[in-house]
Amino acid sequence: MVCKVEEELLDLPGLMVSRGLLGRFKCCTEAKLTTARIIYMCGSDTTIIPLSSIRHCQLKKSAFDDYLSINCTDDVYHLKCDIGIDLLYQTLMDTIKHYETYNIIEYSEALGGISRLLNMKDDRKEVLNKLQRDAMADLMSLKQKSKRMLEVALRLQTEERPLSKTFLALQLNEESEAGIPKYDGADVEHIMITLMKGSGIVLLRDLFCAVNRMLLCNFITPQKLLEDVQSLEEKGICKIVDLQGVVAILSKDTVSYFRQIVEAVSKGPITFLEFAEMENIPIHMAEYVLLYAEMEGLVTRDDGLHNVKYYSNPFN
């Protein structure tokens, strides 16, 4: 069986392209729409519009003709052709939707090779780092607001009215910081084991969020949480691994769970999306589970153009 990396979807006879906001329509030749790009020749120059660079498509009407407006990361294109602009628009949107469905990891504008994988990894790290920065900023802002509310309550406190009554007057549920329970590292084990049910793995960042949400105590730093997890690892309760820069925690009975992975891939190649649906776990967790299974030599990976598939490792 021949595996086609890129397939031709439509010939675009009579294609006319206007580039930029004020560009004039020019006749183009050898125009095609494939599963990866729109390609055409204008004179002696070949132009390629990668589908991964398209951010928005829209059908527009002018006084003389209908045309397709395509907004890319670096330019704007207006297209019209003889086959009918509606057919081109529908085929293009279906192909872009296919990209969004099967590309679990965010993709860059490049179409292949190691550089694409590195760009994908950098893009993903940038998104996660931004989410982390935003979450920490929101948390610090909330702590500052809570501190100011406590200061206001203390100023309003009188000898006749205790602090608890002042908080009730301000419609606050917490009495004071002194009433907040102290952090107990033993609770981390219970929360961690609960999160591991089903997948046998939890990311340290997810555990960090869960612990700070579920425990009614002062903010726990990532370093403190990591130290507690490391102490649990020394007791043989879990195992800490690094998955491409992301710290994950594995349960002690992960072997039985990975046996299910081997059985799943033995029936044929699977993607992150298929495995997540099969095991009823989040997609990002399915990704890291399969990555660790690859590190252990249980499966092997094939990074294709549209998705990443995992196969049974015949050398294991």
PDB file of C-alpha atoms in Angstrom:
ATOM      1  CA  MET A   1       0.000   0.000   0.000  1.00  0.00           C
ATOM      2  CA  VAL A   2       1.348   3.423  -0.988  1.00  0.00           C
ATOM      3  CA  CYS A   3       1.056   6.139   1.664  1.00  0.00           C
ATOM      4  CA  LYS A   4       0.441   9.532   0.068  1.00  0.00           C
ATOM      5  CA  VAL A   5       1.816  12.415   2.071  1.00  0.00           C
ATOM      6  CA  GLU A   6      -0.093  14.977  -0.001  1.00  0.00           C
ATOM      7  CA  GLU A   7      -3.111  14.435  -2.243  1.00  0.00           C
ATOM      8  CA  GLU A   8      -4.511  16.670  -4.951  1.00  0.00           C
ATOM      9  CA  LEU A   9      -8.104  17.723  -4.278  1.00  0.00           C
ATOM     10  CA  LEU A  10      -9.045  20.227  -6.983  1.00  0.00           C
ATOM     11  CA  ASP A  11      -7.716  21.674 -10.208  1.00  0.00           C
ATOM     12  CA  LEU A  12      -8.388  25.403 -10.306  1.00  0.00           C
ATOM     13  CA  PRO A  13      -8.774  26.407 -13.973  1.00  0.00           C
ATOM     14  CA  GLY A  14      -9.027  30.102 -14.685  1.00  0.00           C
ATOM     15  CA  LEU A  15      -7.781  31.036 -11.241  1.00  0.00           C
ATOM     16  CA  MET A  16      -7.383  34.755 -10.632  1.00  0.00           C
ATOM     17  CA  VAL A  17      -5.610  35.974  -7.507  1.00  0.00           C
ATOM     18  CA  SER A  18      -5.413  39.378  -5.876  1.00  0.00           C
ATOM     19  CA  ARG A  19      -2.773  39.736  -3.178  1.00  0.00           C
ATOM     20  CA  GLY A  20      -2.999  42.350  -0.442  1.00  0.00           C
ATOM     21  CA  LEU A  21      -5.810  44.750   0.351  1.00  0.00           C
ATOM     22  CA  LEU A  22      -5.477  46.851  -2.817  1.00  0.00           C
ATOM     23  CA  GLY A  23      -3.970  44.319  -5.216  1.00  0.00           C
ATOM     24  CA  ARG A  24      -5.372  43.737  -8.694  1.00  0.00           C
ATOM     25  CA  PHE A  25      -6.580  40.327  -9.875  1.00  0.00           C
ATOM     26  CA  LYS A  26      -4.031  38.491 -12.015  1.00  0.00           C
ATOM     27  CA  CYS A  27      -4.505  35.386 -14.149  1.00  0.00           C
ATOM     28  CA  CYS A  28      -2.719  32.296 -12.830  1.00  0.00           C
ATOM     29  CA  THR A  29      -1.891  28.899 -14.287  1.00  0.00           C
ATOM     30  CA  GLU A  30      -1.257  25.365 -12.989  1.00  0.00           C
ATOM     31  CA  ALA A  31      -3.361  26.131  -9.938  1.00  0.00           C
ATOM     32  CA  LYS A  32      -4.240  23.290  -7.574  1.00  0.00           C
ATOM     33  CA  LEU A  33      -5.691  22.713  -4.133  1.00  0.00           C
ATOM     34  CA  THR A  34      -4.086  19.832  -2.232  1.00  0.00           C
ATOM     35  CA  THR A  35      -4.453  18.471   1.277  1.00  0.00           C
ATOM     36  CA  ALA A  36      -1.573  20.687   2.388  1.00  0.00           C
ATOM     37  CA  ARG A  37      -1.569  23.849   0.280  1.00  0.00           C
ATOM     38  CA  ILE A  38      -2.889  26.025  -2.530  1.00  0.00           C
ATOM     39  CA  ILE A  39      -0.294  26.313  -5.278  1.00  0.00           C
ATOM     40  CA  TYR A  40      -0.343  28.359  -8.483  1.00  0.00           C
ATOM     41  CA  MET A  41       1.943  30.067 -10.997  1.00  0.00           C
ATOM     42  CA  CYS A  42       1.707  33.741 -11.831  1.00  0.00           C
ATOM     43  CA  GLY A  43       3.990  34.345 -14.776  1.00  0.00           C
ATOM     44  CA  SER A  44       7.215  32.522 -13.960  1.00  0.00           C
ATOM     45  CA  ASP A  45       6.753  32.720 -10.178  1.00  0.00           C
ATOM     46  CA  THR A  46       5.265  29.891  -8.132  1.00  0.00           C
ATOM     47  CA  THR A  47       3.235  30.845  -5.059  1.00  0.00           C
ATOM     48  CA  ILE A  48       2.323  28.457  -2.247  1.00  0.00           C
ATOM     49  CA  ILE A  49      -0.302  29.134   0.423  1.00  0.00           C
ATOM     50  CA  PRO A  50       0.114  26.509   3.192  1.00  0.00           C
ATOM     51  CA  LEU A  51      -3.218  25.527   4.712  1.00  0.00           C
ATOM     52  CA  SER A  52      -1.574  25.682   8.131  1.00  0.00           C
ATOM     53  CA  SER A  53      -1.009  29.431   7.634  1.00  0.00           C
ATOM     54  CA  ILE A  54      -4.680  30.186   6.898  1.00  0.00           C
ATOM     55  CA  ARG A  55      -6.391  31.933   9.794  1.00  0.00           C
ATOM     56  CA  HIS A  56      -9.733  32.919   8.242  1.00  0.00           C
ATOM     57  CA  CYS A  57     -11.727  32.235   5.051  1.00  0.00           C
ATOM     58  CA  GLN A  58     -14.802  34.094   3.884  1.00  0.00           C
ATOM     59  CA  LEU A  59     -16.972  34.311   0.778  1.00  0.00           C
ATOM     60  CA  LYS A  60     -17.435  37.899  -0.349  1.00  0.00           C
ATOM     61  CA  LYS A  61     -19.536  39.588  -3.003  1.00  0.00           C
ATOM     62  CA  SER A  62     -18.527  42.556  -5.092  1.00  0.00           C
ATOM     63  CA  ALA A  63     -20.419  44.594  -7.623  1.00  0.00           C
ATOM     64  CA  PHE A  64     -19.074  42.430 -10.447  1.00  0.00           C
ATOM     65  CA  ASP A  65     -18.280  38.965  -9.086  1.00  0.00           C
ATOM     66  CA  ASP A  66     -18.032  36.711  -6.031  1.00  0.00           C
ATOM     67  CA  TYR A  67     -14.614  35.870  -4.632  1.00  0.00           C
ATOM     68  CA  LEU A  68     -12.964  34.027  -1.747  1.00  0.00           C
ATOM     69  CA  SER A  69     -11.027  36.068   0.816  1.00  0.00           C
ATOM     70  CA  ILE A  70      -8.238  34.208   2.656  1.00  0.00           C
ATOM     71  CA  ASN A  71      -6.430  35.786   5.608  1.00  0.00           C
ATOM     72  CA  CYS A  72      -3.049  34.184   6.282  1.00  0.00           C
ATOM     73  CA  THR A  73      -0.429  34.860   8.899  1.00  0.00           C
ATOM     74  CA  ASP A  74       1.617  36.992   6.519  1.00  0.00           C
ATOM     75  CA  ASP A  75      -0.744  38.239   3.794  1.00  0.00           C
ATOM     76  CA  VAL A  76      -4.291  38.466   2.426  1.00  0.00           C
ATOM     77  CA  TYR A  77      -5.403  36.693  -0.774  1.00  0.00           C
ATOM     78  CA  HIS A  78      -8.548  37.069  -2.888  1.00  0.00           C
ATOM     79  CA  LEU A  79      -9.372  34.159  -5.232  1.00  0.00           C
ATOM     80  CA  LYS A  80     -11.914  33.414  -7.952  1.00  0.00           C
ATOM     81  CA  CYS A  81     -11.926  30.628 -10.538  1.00  0.00           C
ATOM     82  CA  ASP A  82     -14.013  28.942 -13.247  1.00  0.00           C
ATOM     83  CA  ILE A  83     -15.051  25.865 -11.228  1.00  0.00           C
ATOM     84  CA  GLY A  84     -17.243  27.959  -8.948  1.00  0.00           C
ATOM     85  CA  ILE A  85     -16.208  29.801  -5.848  1.00  0.00           C
ATOM     86  CA  ASP A  86     -18.695  27.879  -3.675  1.00  0.00           C
ATOM     87  CA  LEU A  87     -17.061  24.533  -4.492  1.00  0.00           C
ATOM     88  CA  LEU A  88     -13.601  25.925  -3.773  1.00  0.00           C
ATOM     89  CA  TYR A  89     -14.747  27.424  -0.480  1.00  0.00           C
ATOM     90  CA  GLN A  90     -16.460  24.241   0.722  1.00  0.00           C
ATOM     91  CA  THR A  91     -13.540  21.985  -0.217  1.00  0.00           C
ATOM     92  CA  LEU A  92     -11.045  24.339   1.407  1.00  0.00           C
ATOM     93  CA  MET A  93     -13.051  24.567   4.648  1.00  0.00           C
ATOM     94  CA  ASP A  94     -13.433  20.773   4.821  1.00  0.00           C
ATOM     95  CA  THR A  95      -9.670  20.348   4.421  1.00  0.00           C
ATOM     96  CA  ILE A  96      -8.894  22.946   7.111  1.00  0.00           C
ATOM     97  CA  LYS A  97     -11.371  21.261   9.454  1.00  0.00           C
ATOM     98  CA  HIS A  98      -9.550  17.982   8.843  1.00  0.00           C
ATOM     99  CA  TYR A  99      -6.319  19.698   9.935  1.00  0.00           C
ATOM    100  CA  GLU A 100      -7.894  20.998  13.134  1.00  0.00           C
ATOM    101  CA  THR A 101      -9.395  17.596  13.971  1.00  0.00           C
ATOM    102  CA  TYR A 102      -6.344  15.409  13.509  1.00  0.00           C
ATOM    103  CA  ASN A 103      -3.470  17.698  14.484  1.00  0.00           C
ATOM    104  CA  ILE A 104      -3.454  17.192  18.268  1.00  0.00           C
ATOM    105  CA  ILE A 105      -0.239  19.164  18.702  1.00  0.00           C
ATOM    106  CA  GLU A 106      -0.291  22.659  17.273  1.00  0.00           C
ATOM    107  CA  TYR A 107       1.461  22.835  13.944  1.00  0.00           C
ATOM    108  CA  SER A 108       3.639  25.478  12.368  1.00  0.00           C
ATOM    109  CA  GLU A 109       3.595  26.708   8.800  1.00  0.00           C
ATOM    110  CA  ALA A 110       6.325  24.297   7.740  1.00  0.00           C
ATOM    111  CA  LEU A 111       5.201  21.064   6.139  1.00  0.00           C
ATOM    112  CA  GLY A 112       7.690  18.485   7.252  1.00  0.00           C
ATOM    113  CA  GLY A 113      10.998  17.537   8.730  1.00  0.00           C
ATOM    114  CA  ILE A 114      12.623  18.028  12.090  1.00  0.00           C
ATOM    115  CA  SER A 115      12.169  21.810  11.949  1.00  0.00           C
ATOM    116  CA  ARG A 116       8.391  21.388  11.926  1.00  0.00           C
ATOM    117  CA  LEU A 117       8.512  19.185  15.010  1.00  0.00           C
ATOM    118  CA  LEU A 118      10.739  21.653  16.835  1.00  0.00           C
ATOM    119  CA  ASN A 119       8.436  24.533  15.924  1.00  0.00           C
ATOM    120  CA  MET A 120       5.437  22.527  17.114  1.00  0.00           C
ATOM    121  CA  LYS A 121       7.141  21.858  20.433  1.00  0.00           C
ATOM    122  CA  ASP A 122       8.152  25.517  20.862  1.00  0.00           C
ATOM    123  CA  ASP A 123       4.640  26.710  20.022  1.00  0.00           C
ATOM    124  CA  ARG A 124       3.140  24.325  22.550  1.00  0.00           C
ATOM    125  CA  LYS A 125       5.579  25.408  25.264  1.00  0.00           C
ATOM    126  CA  GLU A 126       4.815  29.058  24.583  1.00  0.00           C
ATOM    127  CA  VAL A 127       1.071  28.473  24.946  1.00  0.00           C
ATOM    128  CA  LEU A 128       1.492  26.514  28.186  1.00  0.00           C
ATOM    129  CA  ASN A 129       3.893  29.080  29.638  1.00  0.00           C
ATOM    130  CA  LYS A 130       1.436  31.868  28.882  1.00  0.00           C
ATOM    131  CA  LEU A 131      -1.378  29.953  30.584  1.00  0.00           C
ATOM    132  CA  GLN A 132       0.833  29.398  33.615  1.00  0.00           C
ATOM    133  CA  ARG A 133       1.810  33.075  33.791  1.00  0.00           C
ATOM    134  CA  ASP A 134      -1.819  34.159  33.509  1.00  0.00           C
ATOM    135  CA  ALA A 135      -2.902  31.717  36.223  1.00  0.00           C
ATOM    136  CA  MET A 136      -0.166  32.875  38.597  1.00  0.00           C
ATOM    137  CA  ALA A 137      -1.017  36.528  37.916  1.00  0.00           C
ATOM    138  CA  ASP A 138      -4.695  35.872  38.692  1.00  0.00           C
ATOM    139  CA  LEU A 139      -3.745  34.029  41.863  1.00  0.00           C
ATOM    140  CA  MET A 140      -1.487  36.814  43.112  1.00  0.00           C
ATOM    141  CA  SER A 141      -4.172  39.380  42.326  1.00  0.00           C
ATOM    142  CA  LEU A 142      -6.706  37.354  44.310  1.00  0.00           C
ATOM    143  CA  LYS A 143      -4.332  37.101  47.272  1.00  0.00           C
ATOM    144  CA  GLN A 144      -3.788  40.864  47.237  1.00  0.00           C
ATOM    145  CA  LYS A 145      -7.535  41.482  47.193  1.00  0.00           C
ATOM    146  CA  SER A 146      -8.044  39.076  50.088  1.00  0.00           C
ATOM    147  CA  LYS A 147      -5.314  40.820  52.052  1.00  0.00           C
ATOM    148  CA  ARG A 148      -6.912  44.227  51.476  1.00  0.00           C
ATOM    149  CA  MET A 149     -10.307  42.903  52.555  1.00  0.00           C
ATOM    150  CA  LEU A 150      -8.764  41.616  55.774  1.00  0.00           C
ATOM    151  CA  GLU A 151      -7.157  45.013  56.408  1.00  0.00           C
ATOM    152  CA  VAL A 152     -10.511  46.720  55.874  1.00  0.00           C
ATOM    153  CA  ALA A 153     -12.193  44.332  58.295  1.00  0.00           C
ATOM    154  CA  LEU A 154      -9.524  44.942  60.930  1.00  0.00           C
ATOM    155  CA  ARG A 155      -9.990  48.711  60.639  1.00  0.00           C
ATOM    156  CA  LEU A 156     -13.751  48.349  61.016  1.00  0.00           C
ATOM    157  CA  GLN A 157     -13.441  46.079  64.023  1.00  0.00           C
ATOM    158  CA  THR A 158     -14.521  47.491  67.388  1.00  0.00           C
ATOM    159  CA  GLU A 159     -14.436  46.146  70.907  1.00  0.00           C
ATOM    160  CA  GLU A 160     -18.202  45.710  70.873  1.00  0.00           C
ATOM    161  CA  ARG A 161     -18.153  43.841  67.562  1.00  0.00           C
ATOM    162  CA  PRO A 162     -15.664  40.970  67.144  1.00  0.00           C
ATOM    163  CA  LEU A 163     -13.850  40.298  63.881  1.00  0.00           C
ATOM    164  CA  SER A 164     -16.226  37.474  62.963  1.00  0.00           C
ATOM    165  CA  LYS A 165     -19.186  39.867  63.081  1.00  0.00           C
ATOM    166  CA  THR A 166     -17.271  42.340  60.954  1.00  0.00           C
ATOM    167  CA  PHE A 167     -16.703  39.683  58.310  1.00  0.00           C
ATOM    168  CA  LEU A 168     -20.389  38.807  58.367  1.00  0.00           C
ATOM    169  CA  ALA A 169     -21.226  42.477  57.869  1.00  0.00           C
ATOM    170  CA  LEU A 170     -18.899  42.523  54.852  1.00  0.00           C
ATOM    171  CA  GLN A 171     -20.554  39.304  53.570  1.00  0.00           C
ATOM    172  CA  LEU A 172     -17.321  37.330  53.823  1.00  0.00           C
ATOM    173  CA  ASN A 173     -17.298  33.653  54.767  1.00  0.00           C
ATOM    174  CA  GLU A 174     -13.735  33.384  56.061  1.00  0.00           C
ATOM    175  CA  GLU A 175     -13.033  34.770  59.510  1.00  0.00           C
ATOM    176  CA  SER A 176      -9.319  35.472  59.257  1.00  0.00           C
ATOM    177  CA  GLU A 177      -6.083  34.041  57.992  1.00  0.00           C
ATOM    178  CA  ALA A 178      -5.575  32.535  61.428  1.00  0.00           C
ATOM    179  CA  GLY A 179      -8.578  30.307  60.772  1.00  0.00           C
ATOM    180  CA  ILE A 180      -7.093  28.807  57.604  1.00  0.00           C
ATOM    181  CA  PRO A 181      -5.988  25.197  58.180  1.00  0.00           C
ATOM    182  CA  LYS A 182      -2.330  24.348  57.853  1.00  0.00           C
ATOM    183  CA  TYR A 183      -1.003  22.388  54.908  1.00  0.00           C
ATOM    184  CA  ASP A 184      -0.610  18.673  55.517  1.00  0.00           C
ATOM    185  CA  GLY A 185       1.603  16.800  53.058  1.00  0.00           C
ATOM    186  CA  ALA A 186      -0.339  13.585  53.690  1.00  0.00           C
ATOM    187  CA  ASP A 187      -3.288  15.025  51.761  1.00  0.00           C
ATOM    188  CA  VAL A 188      -1.193  15.171  48.591  1.00  0.00           C
ATOM    189  CA  GLU A 189      -1.018  11.381  48.407  1.00  0.00           C
ATOM    190  CA  HIS A 190      -4.797  11.032  48.563  1.00  0.00           C
ATOM    191  CA  ILE A 191      -5.389  13.692  45.893  1.00  0.00           C
ATOM    192  CA  MET A 192      -2.650  12.266  43.676  1.00  0.00           C
ATOM    193  CA  ILE A 193      -4.013   8.707  43.824  1.00  0.00           C
ATOM    194  CA  THR A 194      -7.507  10.001  43.077  1.00  0.00           C
ATOM    195  CA  LEU A 195      -6.298  11.838  39.973  1.00  0.00           C
ATOM    196  CA  MET A 196      -4.367   8.769  38.793  1.00  0.00           C
ATOM    197  CA  LYS A 197      -7.430   6.553  38.684  1.00  0.00           C
ATOM    198  CA  GLY A 198      -8.103   5.445  35.132  1.00  0.00           C
ATOM    199  CA  SER A 199      -4.908   6.594  33.432  1.00  0.00           C
ATOM    200  CA  GLY A 200      -2.281   5.733  36.064  1.00  0.00           C
ATOM    201  CA  ILE A 201      -0.551   9.052  35.400  1.00  0.00           C
ATOM    202  CA  VAL A 202      -0.940  12.687  36.434  1.00  0.00           C
ATOM    203  CA  LEU A 203       1.052  15.729  35.409  1.00  0.00           C
ATOM    204  CA  LEU A 204       2.751  17.649  38.198  1.00  0.00           C
ATOM    205  CA  ARG A 205       1.159  20.890  37.019  1.00  0.00           C
ATOM    206  CA  ASP A 206      -2.326  19.308  37.196  1.00  0.00           C
ATOM    207  CA  LEU A 207      -1.605  18.021  40.696  1.00  0.00           C
ATOM    208  CA  PHE A 208      -0.386  21.494  41.672  1.00  0.00           C
ATOM    209  CA  CYS A 209      -3.685  23.061  40.562  1.00  0.00           C
ATOM    210  CA  ALA A 210      -5.782  20.349  42.219  1.00  0.00           C
ATOM    211  CA  VAL A 211      -3.989  20.570  45.571  1.00  0.00           C
ATOM    212  CA  ASN A 212      -4.337  24.350  45.767  1.00  0.00           C
ATOM    213  CA  ARG A 213      -8.003  24.166  44.809  1.00  0.00           C
ATOM    214  CA  MET A 214      -9.066  21.291  47.031  1.00  0.00           C
ATOM    215  CA  LEU A 215      -7.158  22.094  50.215  1.00  0.00           C
ATOM    216  CA  LEU A 216      -8.410  25.059  52.238  1.00  0.00           C
ATOM    217  CA  CYS A 217      -4.963  26.258  53.180  1.00  0.00           C
ATOM    218  CA  ASN A 218      -2.415  28.853  52.200  1.00  0.00           C
ATOM    219  CA  PHE A 219      -0.911  28.757  48.719  1.00  0.00           C
ATOM    220  CA  ILE A 220       1.461  25.804  48.191  1.00  0.00           C
ATOM    221  CA  THR A 221       4.487  26.558  46.039  1.00  0.00           C
ATOM    222  CA  PRO A 222       5.487  24.238  43.181  1.00  0.00           C
ATOM    223  CA  GLN A 223       8.808  23.539  44.910  1.00  0.00           C
ATOM    224  CA  LYS A 224       7.079  22.440  48.129  1.00  0.00           C
ATOM    225  CA  LEU A 225       4.721  20.176  46.200  1.00  0.00           C
ATOM    226  CA  LEU A 226       7.606  18.635  44.256  1.00  0.00           C
ATOM    227  CA  GLU A 227       9.439  17.880  47.496  1.00  0.00           C
ATOM    228  CA  ASP A 228       6.364  16.106  48.877  1.00  0.00           C
ATOM    229  CA  VAL A 229       5.970  14.052  45.696  1.00  0.00           C
ATOM    230  CA  GLN A 230       9.657  13.141  45.793  1.00  0.00           C
ATOM    231  CA  SER A 231       9.203  11.869  49.342  1.00  0.00           C
ATOM    232  CA  LEU A 232       6.299   9.725  48.121  1.00  0.00           C
ATOM    233  CA  GLU A 233       8.547   8.409  45.351  1.00  0.00           C
ATOM    234  CA  GLU A 234      11.138   7.372  47.931  1.00  0.00           C
ATOM    235  CA  LYS A 235       8.429   5.359  49.682  1.00  0.00           C
ATOM    236  CA  GLY A 236       7.656   3.529  46.426  1.00  0.00           C
ATOM    237  CA  ILE A 237       4.180   5.017  46.073  1.00  0.00           C
ATOM    238  CA  CYS A 238       4.820   6.700  42.722  1.00  0.00           C
ATOM    239  CA  LYS A 239       7.477   7.447  40.124  1.00  0.00           C
ATOM    240  CA  ILE A 240       8.500  10.844  38.700  1.00  0.00           C
ATOM    241  CA  VAL A 241       9.451  10.973  35.008  1.00  0.00           C
ATOM    242  CA  ASP A 242      10.312  13.730  32.542  1.00  0.00           C
ATOM    243  CA  LEU A 243       8.277  13.642  29.316  1.00  0.00           C
ATOM    244  CA  GLN A 244       9.854  16.109  26.897  1.00  0.00           C
ATOM    245  CA  GLY A 245      10.240  18.769  29.575  1.00  0.00           C
ATOM    246  CA  VAL A 246       6.926  18.038  31.318  1.00  0.00           C
ATOM    247  CA  VAL A 247       7.107  16.416  34.766  1.00  0.00           C
ATOM    248  CA  ALA A 248       4.677  13.515  35.156  1.00  0.00           C
ATOM    249  CA  ILE A 249       3.896  11.209  38.073  1.00  0.00           C
ATOM    250  CA  LEU A 250       3.201   7.515  37.503  1.00  0.00           C
ATOM    251  CA  SER A 251       1.405   5.183  39.866  1.00  0.00           C
ATOM    252  CA  LYS A 252       3.122   2.070  41.194  1.00  0.00           C
ATOM    253  CA  ASP A 253       0.788  -0.245  39.244  1.00  0.00           C
ATOM    254  CA  THR A 254       1.413   1.400  35.872  1.00  0.00           C
ATOM    255  CA  VAL A 255       2.642  -1.904  34.412  1.00  0.00           C
ATOM    256  CA  SER A 256      -0.870  -3.314  34.220  1.00  0.00           C
ATOM    257  CA  TYR A 257      -2.113  -0.154  32.546  1.00  0.00           C
ATOM    258  CA  PHE A 258       0.621  -0.201  29.900  1.00  0.00           C
ATOM    259  CA  ARG A 259      -0.344  -3.776  29.144  1.00  0.00           C
ATOM    260  CA  GLN A 260      -3.647  -2.346  27.896  1.00  0.00           C
ATOM    261  CA  ILE A 261      -1.729   0.021  25.615  1.00  0.00           C
ATOM    262  CA  VAL A 262       0.190  -2.866  24.074  1.00  0.00           C
ATOM    263  CA  GLU A 263      -3.074  -4.707  23.457  1.00  0.00           C
ATOM    264  CA  ALA A 264      -4.616  -1.593  21.889  1.00  0.00           C
ATOM    265  CA  VAL A 265      -1.781  -0.942  19.415  1.00  0.00           C
ATOM    266  CA  SER A 266      -1.474  -4.632  18.558  1.00  0.00           C
ATOM    267  CA  LYS A 267      -4.815  -4.345  16.735  1.00  0.00           C
ATOM    268  CA  GLY A 268      -3.522  -1.514  14.545  1.00  0.00           C
ATOM    269  CA  PRO A 269      -2.050   1.997  14.724  1.00  0.00           C
ATOM    270  CA  ILE A 270      -3.808   4.516  16.975  1.00  0.00           C
ATOM    271  CA  THR A 271      -3.654   8.286  17.433  1.00  0.00           C
ATOM    272  CA  PHE A 272      -3.878  10.380  20.596  1.00  0.00           C
ATOM    273  CA  LEU A 273      -7.517  11.122  19.837  1.00  0.00           C
ATOM    274  CA  GLU A 274      -8.446   7.477  19.326  1.00  0.00           C
ATOM    275  CA  PHE A 275      -6.623   6.375  22.468  1.00  0.00           C
ATOM    276  CA  ALA A 276      -8.240   9.133  24.538  1.00  0.00           C
ATOM    277  CA  GLU A 277     -11.676   8.061  23.329  1.00  0.00           C
ATOM    278  CA  MET A 278     -10.857   4.398  23.927  1.00  0.00           C
ATOM    279  CA  GLU A 279      -9.684   4.938  27.522  1.00  0.00           C
ATOM    280  CA  ASN A 280     -12.063   7.832  28.293  1.00  0.00           C
ATOM    281  CA  ILE A 281      -9.244  10.175  29.345  1.00  0.00           C
ATOM    282  CA  PRO A 282      -8.337  13.747  28.279  1.00  0.00           C
ATOM    283  CA  ILE A 283      -6.469  14.086  24.990  1.00  0.00           C
ATOM    284  CA  HIS A 284      -3.391  15.687  26.550  1.00  0.00           C
ATOM    285  CA  MET A 285      -3.166  12.809  29.043  1.00  0.00           C
ATOM    286  CA  ALA A 286      -3.410  10.288  26.214  1.00  0.00           C
ATOM    287  CA  GLU A 287      -0.531  12.073  24.512  1.00  0.00           C
ATOM    288  CA  TYR A 288       1.755  11.830  27.537  1.00  0.00           C
ATOM    289  CA  VAL A 289       0.786   8.228  28.270  1.00  0.00           C
ATOM    290  CA  LEU A 290       1.750   7.215  24.739  1.00  0.00           C
ATOM    291  CA  LEU A 291       4.946   9.261  24.917  1.00  0.00           C
ATOM    292  CA  TYR A 292       6.005   7.404  28.049  1.00  0.00           C
ATOM    293  CA  ALA A 293       5.053   4.082  26.488  1.00  0.00           C
ATOM    294  CA  GLU A 294       7.361   5.004  23.609  1.00  0.00           C
ATOM    295  CA  MET A 295      10.167   5.870  26.048  1.00  0.00           C
ATOM    296  CA  GLU A 296       9.773   2.420  27.591  1.00  0.00           C
ATOM    297  CA  GLY A 297       9.980   0.798  24.145  1.00  0.00           C
ATOM    298  CA  LEU A 298       6.427  -0.554  24.221  1.00  0.00           C
ATOM    299  CA  VAL A 299       5.272   1.329  21.124  1.00  0.00           C
ATOM    300  CA  THR A 300       6.845   3.152  18.213  1.00  0.00           C
ATOM    301  CA  ARG A 301       5.750   6.461  16.713  1.00  0.00           C
ATOM    302  CA  ASP A 302       5.142   7.601  13.134  1.00  0.00           C
ATOM    303  CA  ASP A 303       4.894  11.379  12.815  1.00  0.00           C
ATOM    304  CA  GLY A 304       2.825  11.963   9.685  1.00  0.00           C
ATOM    305  CA  LEU A 305       1.668  15.165   8.060  1.00  0.00           C
ATOM    306  CA  HIS A 306      -1.832  15.163   9.531  1.00  0.00           C
ATOM    307  CA  ASN A 307      -1.415  13.265  12.797  1.00  0.00           C
ATOM    308  CA  VAL A 308       0.905  11.174  14.942  1.00  0.00           C
ATOM    309  CA  LYS A 309       0.237   7.435  14.998  1.00  0.00           C
ATOM    310  CA  TYR A 310       1.570   4.836  17.394  1.00  0.00           C
ATOM    311  CA  TYR A 311       2.306   1.259  16.372  1.00  0.00           C
ATOM    312  CA  SER A 312       3.262  -1.871  18.234  1.00  0.00           C
ATOM    313  CA  ASN A 313       7.033  -2.123  18.638  1.00  0.00           C
ATOM    314  CA  PRO A 314       8.098  -5.353  16.889  1.00  0.00           C
ATOM    315  CA  PHE A 315      11.516  -5.262  18.581  1.00  0.00           C
ATOM    316  CA  ASN A 316      10.157  -5.225  22.119  1.00  0.00           C
TER     317      ASN A 316
END
